[in-house]
PDB file of C-alpha atoms in Angstrom:
ATOM      1  CA  MET A   1      52.303   5.852  17.149  1.00 74.00           C
ATOM      2  CA  ALA A   2      52.920   6.030  13.433  1.00 92.00           C
ATOM      3  CA  VAL A   3      54.676   8.518  11.191  1.00 98.00           C
ATOM      4  CA  LYS A   4      52.639  11.612  10.356  1.00 98.00           C
ATOM      5  CA  VAL A   5      52.795  12.392   6.633  1.00 98.00           C
ATOM      6  CA  ARG A   6      51.700  15.832   5.436  1.00 98.00           C
ATOM      7  CA  ILE A   7      50.144  15.701   1.987  1.00 98.00           C
ATOM      8  CA  PRO A   8      50.320  18.867  -0.157  1.00 96.00           C
ATOM      9  CA  THR A   9      47.139  20.198  -1.775  1.00 94.00           C
ATOM     10  CA  PRO A  10      48.118  18.990  -5.290  1.00 94.00           C
ATOM     11  CA  LEU A  11      48.162  15.389  -4.031  1.00 97.00           C
ATOM     12  CA  GLN A  12      45.150  15.482  -1.730  1.00 96.00           C
ATOM     13  CA  ARG A  13      42.901  14.206  -4.492  1.00 94.00           C
ATOM     14  CA  LEU A  14      44.746  10.912  -4.133  1.00 97.00           C
ATOM     15  CA  THR A  15      44.239  10.827  -0.344  1.00 97.00           C
ATOM     16  CA  GLN A  16      40.501  11.556  -0.426  1.00 96.00           C
ATOM     17  CA  GLY A  17      41.166  15.146   0.600  1.00 96.00           C
ATOM     18  CA  LYS A  18      43.209  14.247   3.676  1.00 97.00           C
ATOM     19  CA  GLU A  19      45.963  16.696   4.604  1.00 95.00           C
ATOM     20  CA  GLU A  20      47.606  14.182   6.892  1.00 97.00           C
ATOM     21  CA  VAL A  21      47.932  10.436   6.574  1.00 98.00           C
ATOM     22  CA  GLU A  22      49.799   7.788   8.500  1.00 97.00           C
ATOM     23  CA  GLY A  23      53.027   6.333   7.197  1.00 97.00           C
ATOM     24  CA  VAL A  24      55.192   3.425   8.211  1.00 97.00           C
ATOM     25  CA  PRO A  25      58.600   3.804   9.888  1.00 97.00           C
ATOM     26  CA  GLY A  26      61.634   2.876   7.789  1.00 98.00           C
ATOM     27  CA  THR A  27      63.379   4.648   4.933  1.00 98.00           C
ATOM     28  CA  VAL A  28      61.694   7.545   3.152  1.00 98.00           C
ATOM     29  CA  ILE A  29      61.474   5.590  -0.084  1.00 98.00           C
ATOM     30  CA  ALA A  30      59.873   2.628   1.731  1.00 98.00           C
ATOM     31  CA  LEU A  31      57.374   5.011   3.291  1.00 98.00           C
ATOM     32  CA  VAL A  32      56.524   6.452  -0.137  1.00 98.00           C
ATOM     33  CA  ASN A  33      56.121   2.976  -1.630  1.00 97.00           C
ATOM     34  CA  ASN A  34      53.906   1.960   1.274  1.00 97.00           C
ATOM     35  CA  LEU A  35      51.668   5.019   0.769  1.00 98.00           C
ATOM     36  CA  GLU A  36      51.022   3.670  -2.734  1.00 97.00           C
ATOM     37  CA  LYS A  37      49.224   0.637  -1.226  1.00 97.00           C
ATOM     38  CA  HIS A  38      46.658   2.895   0.409  1.00 97.00           C
ATOM     39  CA  TYR A  39      46.604   5.732  -2.099  1.00 98.00           C
ATOM     40  CA  PRO A  40      47.242   4.359  -5.600  1.00 97.00           C
ATOM     41  CA  GLY A  41      49.086   6.721  -7.896  1.00 97.00           C
ATOM     42  CA  ILE A  42      50.788   8.716  -5.159  1.00 98.00           C
ATOM     43  CA  ALA A  43      54.237   7.083  -5.334  1.00 97.00           C
ATOM     44  CA  GLU A  44      54.845   7.966  -8.987  1.00 96.00           C
ATOM     45  CA  ARG A  45      53.975  11.603  -8.299  1.00 96.00           C
ATOM     46  CA  ILE A  46      56.654  11.739  -5.619  1.00 97.00           C
ATOM     47  CA  SER A  47      59.334   9.404  -6.916  1.00 97.00           C
ATOM     48  CA  GLU A  48      60.669   7.851 -10.072  1.00 95.00           C
ATOM     49  CA  GLY A  49      62.911   4.785 -10.224  1.00 94.00           C
ATOM     50  CA  GLY A  50      63.402   4.786  -6.456  1.00 94.00           C
ATOM     51  CA  LYS A  51      64.490   8.434  -6.360  1.00 96.00           C
ATOM     52  CA  ILE A  52      62.526  11.435  -5.159  1.00 97.00           C
ATOM     53  CA  ARG A  53      61.562  13.615  -8.125  1.00 96.00           C
ATOM     54  CA  ARG A  54      63.571  16.751  -8.738  1.00 93.00           C
ATOM     55  CA  PHE A  55      60.684  19.132  -8.147  1.00 95.00           C
ATOM     56  CA  VAL A  56      59.497  17.455  -4.951  1.00 97.00           C
ATOM     57  CA  ASN A  57      61.037  18.364  -1.615  1.00 97.00           C
ATOM     58  CA  ILE A  58      60.641  16.110   1.396  1.00 98.00           C
ATOM     59  CA  TYR A  59      61.192  17.220   4.952  1.00 98.00           C
ATOM     60  CA  LEU A  60      61.751  14.986   7.937  1.00 98.00           C
ATOM     61  CA  ASN A  61      60.501  17.135  10.789  1.00 97.00           C
ATOM     62  CA  GLU A  62      62.385  20.402  10.016  1.00 95.00           C
ATOM     63  CA  GLU A  63      65.152  18.983   7.807  1.00 97.00           C
ATOM     64  CA  ASP A  64      65.282  18.649   4.039  1.00 97.00           C
ATOM     65  CA  ILE A  65      66.115  14.983   3.423  1.00 98.00           C
ATOM     66  CA  ARG A  66      68.605  16.043   0.728  1.00 96.00           C
ATOM     67  CA  PHE A  67      70.787  17.215   3.621  1.00 96.00           C
ATOM     68  CA  LEU A  68      70.270  13.909   5.433  1.00 98.00           C
ATOM     69  CA  LYS A  69      70.462  10.620   3.561  1.00 97.00           C
ATOM     70  CA  ALA A  70      67.956  11.476   0.835  1.00 96.00           C
ATOM     71  CA  GLU A  71      65.693   8.501   0.000  1.00 96.00           C
ATOM     72  CA  GLU A  72      67.542   6.339   2.508  1.00 97.00           C
ATOM     73  CA  THR A  73      66.845   8.701   5.424  1.00 98.00           C
ATOM     74  CA  VAL A  74      65.312   6.695   8.254  1.00 98.00           C
ATOM     75  CA  VAL A  75      61.967   7.808   9.633  1.00 98.00           C
ATOM     76  CA  LYS A  76      60.846   6.741  13.101  1.00 98.00           C
ATOM     77  CA  ASP A  77      57.513   6.516  14.903  1.00 97.00           C
ATOM     78  CA  GLY A  78      56.406   9.992  15.954  1.00 97.00           C
ATOM     79  CA  ASP A  79      58.321  11.746  13.161  1.00 98.00           C
ATOM     80  CA  GLU A  80      56.605  14.096  10.755  1.00 98.00           C
ATOM     81  CA  VAL A  81      57.282  13.846   7.024  1.00 98.00           C
ATOM     82  CA  SER A  82      56.195  16.737   4.794  1.00 98.00           C
ATOM     83  CA  ILE A  83      55.911  16.406   1.042  1.00 98.00           C
ATOM     84  CA  VAL A  84      56.362  19.831  -0.549  1.00 97.00           C
ATOM     85  CA  PRO A  85      56.218  20.217  -4.337  1.00 97.00           C
ATOM     86  CA  ALA A  86      58.536  22.971  -5.545  1.00 97.00           C
ATOM     87  CA  ILE A  87      57.265  26.285  -6.830  1.00 97.00           C
ATOM     88  CA  ALA A  88      59.136  27.041 -10.017  1.00 97.00           C
ATOM     89  CA  GLY A  89      58.824  28.169 -13.597  1.00 95.00           C
ATOM     90  CA  GLY A  90      60.587  29.979 -16.374  1.00 84.00           C
ATOM     91  CA  VAL A  91      61.134  30.191 -20.054  1.00 75.00           C
ATOM     92  CA  PHE A  92      63.059  26.978 -20.678  1.00 57.00           C
ATOM     93  CA  THR A  93      61.143  23.813 -21.420  1.00 51.00           C
ATOM     94  CA  VAL A  94      61.417  20.945 -18.969  1.00 52.00           C
ATOM     95  CA  ASN A  95      60.833  17.292 -19.595  1.00 53.00           C
ATOM     96  CA  SER A  96      59.375  14.515 -17.449  1.00 47.00           C
ATOM     97  CA  VAL A  97      57.432  16.536 -14.960  1.00 55.00           C
ATOM     98  CA  SER A  98      54.319  14.665 -13.923  1.00 53.00           C
ATOM     99  CA  LEU A  99      53.348  15.547 -10.410  1.00 58.00           C
ATOM    100  CA  GLN A 100      49.858  16.574 -11.406  1.00 51.00           C
ATOM    101  CA  CYS A 101      46.915  14.261 -10.875  1.00 47.00           C
ATOM    102  CA  HIS A 102      44.751  13.826 -13.922  1.00 43.00           C
TER     103      HIS A 102
ATOM    104  CA  MET B   1      33.105  36.046  -8.119  1.00 54.00           C
ATOM    105  CA  ASP B   2      36.354  34.160  -8.445  1.00 79.00           C
ATOM    106  CA  ASN B   3      38.343  37.379  -8.602  1.00 92.00           C
ATOM    107  CA  LEU B   4      41.209  37.733  -6.187  1.00 96.00           C
ATOM    108  CA  ALA B   5      41.197  40.903  -4.084  1.00 96.00           C
ATOM    109  CA  ILE B   6      44.629  42.374  -3.435  1.00 97.00           C
ATOM    110  CA  PRO B   7      44.992  45.424  -1.172  1.00 97.00           C
ATOM    111  CA  GLU B   8      46.725  48.279  -2.964  1.00 96.00           C
ATOM    112  CA  LYS B   9      49.671  48.253  -0.535  1.00 96.00           C
ATOM    113  CA  ILE B  10      50.364  44.585  -1.215  1.00 97.00           C
ATOM    114  CA  TYR B  11      49.972  45.088  -4.956  1.00 97.00           C
ATOM    115  CA  GLU B  12      52.496  47.926  -4.907  1.00 97.00           C
ATOM    116  CA  GLU B  13      54.862  45.832  -2.780  1.00 97.00           C
ATOM    117  CA  LEU B  14      54.624  43.039  -5.352  1.00 97.00           C
ATOM    118  CA  ILE B  15      55.559  45.395  -8.204  1.00 97.00           C
ATOM    119  CA  ARG B  16      58.375  46.893  -6.113  1.00 98.00           C
ATOM    120  CA  HIS B  17      59.745  43.435  -5.392  1.00 98.00           C
ATOM    121  CA  CYS B  18      59.733  42.499  -9.086  1.00 97.00           C
ATOM    122  CA  ARG B  19      61.450  45.765 -10.049  1.00 97.00           C
ATOM    123  CA  GLU B  20      64.095  45.342  -7.365  1.00 97.00           C
ATOM    124  CA  GLU B  21      64.991  41.858  -8.583  1.00 97.00           C
ATOM    125  CA  ALA B  22      65.156  42.795 -12.265  1.00 96.00           C
ATOM    126  CA  PRO B  23      66.701  41.613 -14.521  1.00 94.00           C
ATOM    127  CA  TYR B  24      66.299  38.427 -12.467  1.00 96.00           C
ATOM    128  CA  GLU B  25      62.878  36.873 -12.045  1.00 96.00           C
ATOM    129  CA  ALA B  26      61.291  37.629  -8.677  1.00 97.00           C
ATOM    130  CA  CYS B  27      58.911  35.206  -6.971  1.00 98.00           C
ATOM    131  CA  GLY B  28      56.629  35.164  -3.988  1.00 98.00           C
ATOM    132  CA  ILE B  29      53.444  33.937  -2.357  1.00 98.00           C
ATOM    133  CA  LEU B  30      50.218  35.798  -1.580  1.00 98.00           C
ATOM    134  CA  ALA B  31      48.202  34.379   1.289  1.00 98.00           C
ATOM    135  CA  GLY B  32      44.862  35.200   2.809  1.00 98.00           C
ATOM    136  CA  ARG B  33      41.387  33.932   3.515  1.00 97.00           C
ATOM    137  CA  GLY B  34      38.533  33.388   1.079  1.00 95.00           C
ATOM    138  CA  ARG B  35      39.413  35.452  -1.989  1.00 95.00           C
ATOM    139  CA  GLU B  36      41.135  38.240  -0.081  1.00 96.00           C
ATOM    140  CA  VAL B  37      44.897  38.521   0.108  1.00 97.00           C
ATOM    141  CA  THR B  38      46.201  39.712   3.465  1.00 97.00           C
ATOM    142  CA  VAL B  39      49.916  38.856   3.368  1.00 97.00           C
ATOM    143  CA  ALA B  40      52.682  38.838   0.750  1.00 98.00           C
ATOM    144  CA  TYR B  41      55.785  36.750   1.214  1.00 98.00           C
ATOM    145  CA  ARG B  42      58.836  37.699  -0.814  1.00 98.00           C
ATOM    146  CA  MET B  43      60.699  34.532  -1.672  1.00 98.00           C
ATOM    147  CA  THR B  44      64.241  33.936  -2.862  1.00 98.00           C
ATOM    148  CA  ASN B  45      64.697  32.795  -6.446  1.00 97.00           C
ATOM    149  CA  THR B  46      67.536  30.334  -5.958  1.00 97.00           C
ATOM    150  CA  ASP B  47      67.997  30.151  -9.749  1.00 94.00           C
ATOM    151  CA  ARG B  48      68.950  33.858  -9.733  1.00 95.00           C
ATOM    152  CA  SER B  49      68.092  33.968 -13.389  1.00 94.00           C
ATOM    153  CA  SER B  50      66.311  36.248 -15.836  1.00 93.00           C
ATOM    154  CA  VAL B  51      64.571  33.292 -17.502  1.00 93.00           C
ATOM    155  CA  SER B  52      63.581  30.991 -14.628  1.00 94.00           C
ATOM    156  CA  TYR B  53      62.775  30.798 -10.960  1.00 96.00           C
ATOM    157  CA  ILE B  54      62.683  28.223  -8.239  1.00 97.00           C
ATOM    158  CA  MET B  55      61.659  29.245  -4.761  1.00 98.00           C
ATOM    159  CA  ASP B  56      64.122  28.532  -2.000  1.00 97.00           C
ATOM    160  CA  SER B  57      62.688  25.264  -0.714  1.00 96.00           C
ATOM    161  CA  GLY B  58      63.542  25.914   2.935  1.00 97.00           C
ATOM    162  CA  GLU B  59      61.826  29.314   2.834  1.00 98.00           C
ATOM    163  CA  GLN B  60      58.844  27.769   1.103  1.00 98.00           C
ATOM    164  CA  PHE B  61      58.573  25.076   3.777  1.00 98.00           C
ATOM    165  CA  ARG B  62      58.702  27.680   6.575  1.00 97.00           C
ATOM    166  CA  VAL B  63      56.161  29.973   4.895  1.00 98.00           C
ATOM    167  CA  MET B  64      53.764  27.090   4.340  1.00 97.00           C
ATOM    168  CA  LYS B  65      54.069  26.198   8.009  1.00 96.00           C
ATOM    169  CA  GLU B  66      53.428  29.800   9.005  1.00 97.00           C
ATOM    170  CA  MET B  67      50.359  29.985   6.745  1.00 97.00           C
ATOM    171  CA  ARG B  68      49.024  26.809   8.344  1.00 95.00           C
ATOM    172  CA  ALA B  69      49.599  28.196  11.845  1.00 96.00           C
ATOM    173  CA  GLU B  70      47.851  31.455  10.904  1.00 97.00           C
ATOM    174  CA  ASN B  71      45.015  29.601   9.197  1.00 97.00           C
ATOM    175  CA  LEU B  72      45.822  31.264   5.876  1.00 98.00           C
ATOM    176  CA  SER B  73      45.609  29.727   2.426  1.00 96.00           C
ATOM    177  CA  MET B  74      48.117  30.139  -0.361  1.00 97.00           C
ATOM    178  CA  LEU B  75      45.898  32.164  -2.721  1.00 98.00           C
ATOM    179  CA  ALA B  76      48.471  33.099  -5.337  1.00 98.00           C
ATOM    180  CA  ILE B  77      52.000  32.477  -6.523  1.00 98.00           C
ATOM    181  CA  TYR B  78      53.623  35.388  -8.298  1.00 98.00           C
ATOM    182  CA  HIS B  79      56.711  35.747 -10.412  1.00 97.00           C
ATOM    183  CA  SER B  80      58.067  38.241 -12.900  1.00 96.00           C
ATOM    184  CA  HIS B  81      58.990  38.009 -16.556  1.00 95.00           C
ATOM    185  CA  SER B  82      61.695  40.553 -17.095  1.00 91.00           C
ATOM    186  CA  SER B  83      61.545  40.643 -20.877  1.00 91.00           C
ATOM    187  CA  SER B  84      58.574  38.559 -21.969  1.00 92.00           C
ATOM    188  CA  PRO B  85      54.801  39.090 -21.796  1.00 93.00           C
ATOM    189  CA  ALA B  86      52.616  38.430 -18.750  1.00 95.00           C
ATOM    190  CA  TYR B  87      51.581  34.993 -19.942  1.00 95.00           C
ATOM    191  CA  PRO B  88      52.622  31.546 -18.594  1.00 96.00           C
ATOM    192  CA  SER B  89      55.524  29.943 -20.427  1.00 94.00           C
ATOM    193  CA  SER B  90      55.529  26.214 -21.168  1.00 92.00           C
ATOM    194  CA  LYS B  91      57.782  25.690 -18.154  1.00 92.00           C
ATOM    195  CA  ASP B  92      55.414  27.725 -15.962  1.00 95.00           C
ATOM    196  CA  VAL B  93      52.617  25.418 -17.078  1.00 95.00           C
ATOM    197  CA  SER B  94      54.611  22.194 -16.624  1.00 92.00           C
ATOM    198  CA  LEU B  95      55.523  23.186 -13.091  1.00 94.00           C
ATOM    199  CA  ALA B  96      52.159  24.595 -12.005  1.00 95.00           C
ATOM    200  CA  PHE B  97      51.584  21.970  -9.329  1.00 95.00           C
ATOM    201  CA  TYR B  98      49.391  24.106  -7.072  1.00 96.00           C
ATOM    202  CA  GLU B  99      46.164  24.129  -9.035  1.00 93.00           C
ATOM    203  CA  ASP B 100      44.219  25.805  -6.216  1.00 93.00           C
ATOM    204  CA  ALA B 101      46.437  28.866  -6.400  1.00 96.00           C
ATOM    205  CA  VAL B 102      46.219  31.709  -8.900  1.00 97.00           C
ATOM    206  CA  TYR B 103      49.429  32.258 -10.862  1.00 98.00           C
ATOM    207  CA  ILE B 104      50.218  35.947 -11.144  1.00 98.00           C
ATOM    208  CA  ILE B 105      52.765  37.088 -13.699  1.00 97.00           C
ATOM    209  CA  VAL B 106      54.272  40.562 -13.641  1.00 97.00           C
ATOM    210  CA  SER B 107      55.807  41.530 -16.963  1.00 96.00           C
ATOM    211  CA  LEU B 108      58.463  44.208 -16.875  1.00 96.00           C
ATOM    212  CA  ALA B 109      59.028  44.036 -20.624  1.00 93.00           C
ATOM    213  CA  GLY B 110      57.374  47.379 -21.337  1.00 94.00           C
ATOM    214  CA  GLU B 111      57.676  50.796 -19.745  1.00 92.00           C
ATOM    215  CA  GLU B 112      54.889  50.081 -17.277  1.00 95.00           C
ATOM    216  CA  PRO B 113      54.495  46.730 -15.504  1.00 96.00           C
ATOM    217  CA  VAL B 114      51.711  44.490 -16.785  1.00 97.00           C
ATOM    218  CA  VAL B 115      50.120  42.202 -14.179  1.00 97.00           C
ATOM    219  CA  LYS B 116      47.930  39.279 -15.160  1.00 97.00           C
ATOM    220  CA  ALA B 117      46.491  36.353 -13.221  1.00 97.00           C
ATOM    221  CA  PHE B 118      45.831  32.822 -14.419  1.00 97.00           C
ATOM    222  CA  ARG B 119      44.459  29.518 -13.289  1.00 96.00           C
ATOM    223  CA  ILE B 120      46.490  26.601 -14.614  1.00 96.00           C
ATOM    224  CA  ASN B 121      44.615  23.318 -14.363  1.00 93.00           C
ATOM    225  CA  ASN B 122      45.640  20.164 -16.168  1.00 90.00           C
ATOM    226  CA  ARG B 123      47.973  22.343 -18.242  1.00 92.00           C
ATOM    227  CA  GLU B 124      45.075  24.513 -19.386  1.00 95.00           C
ATOM    228  CA  ILE B 125      45.527  28.234 -18.915  1.00 97.00           C
ATOM    229  CA  THR B 126      42.556  30.464 -18.050  1.00 96.00           C
ATOM    230  CA  GLU B 127      42.961  34.138 -17.323  1.00 97.00           C
ATOM    231  CA  THR B 128      41.270  35.254 -14.135  1.00 96.00           C
ATOM    232  CA  GLY B 129      40.616  38.638 -12.569  1.00 95.00           C
ATOM    233  CA  ILE B 130      42.303  40.529  -9.786  1.00 96.00           C
ATOM    234  CA  ILE B 131      40.772  43.454  -7.979  1.00 96.00           C
ATOM    235  CA  ILE B 132      43.114  46.003  -6.491  1.00 95.00           C
ATOM    236  CA  GLY B 133      41.783  47.417  -3.264  1.00 89.00           C
ATOM    237  CA  ARG B 134      39.199  45.671  -1.141  1.00 57.00           C
ATOM    238  CA  ALA B 135      36.726  43.109  -2.483  1.00 47.00           C
TER     239      ALA B 135
END
């Protein structure tokens, strides 16, 4: 049994349209880096410099990893990890936002 | 064609929500099947600001789960502009991650609300239609 990773629609172009992929147990950041081996380009959409991007939320089962150990949260076989890009906007300009796939 | 059909009741609820939150920006999700909206989810703007919004991430996670369980798609994301036109700001464009969804903006800058819908793909903005009532 592996880790089930839910891919949001904005990133499904990188997973050949798959909504769910398999991940490896370990820390969240290791899981993200491992996804990169199978789906090139995905890690930089989710993380930057070993940290999860500000406008990306990650859930381990039902818990936001920010309330656990963030990137260092440990994921086990049978767990479900959901990647959920934030929904946000407003008048102020923001820098360094590059979740989109071009 | 690509127009989004929004039942009148849901459309009115959307306007009501935006008015209730003013001067803060309101935000929410419209879900349904095909091009027809069947459910509106009011979401909490955790920024509680008149110039920006960010949906409560926990609520967003739960709503997305509910939509999946009900076999619904996220057809639109709406938010209000309390004192600027119904057109995406540069921040709206930068943060428009969900390219499959229509971005609806409700401007409350004038006497009457102005509602416009857009597709935002690769930072390009295209206005799209909404039909109030049934498709």
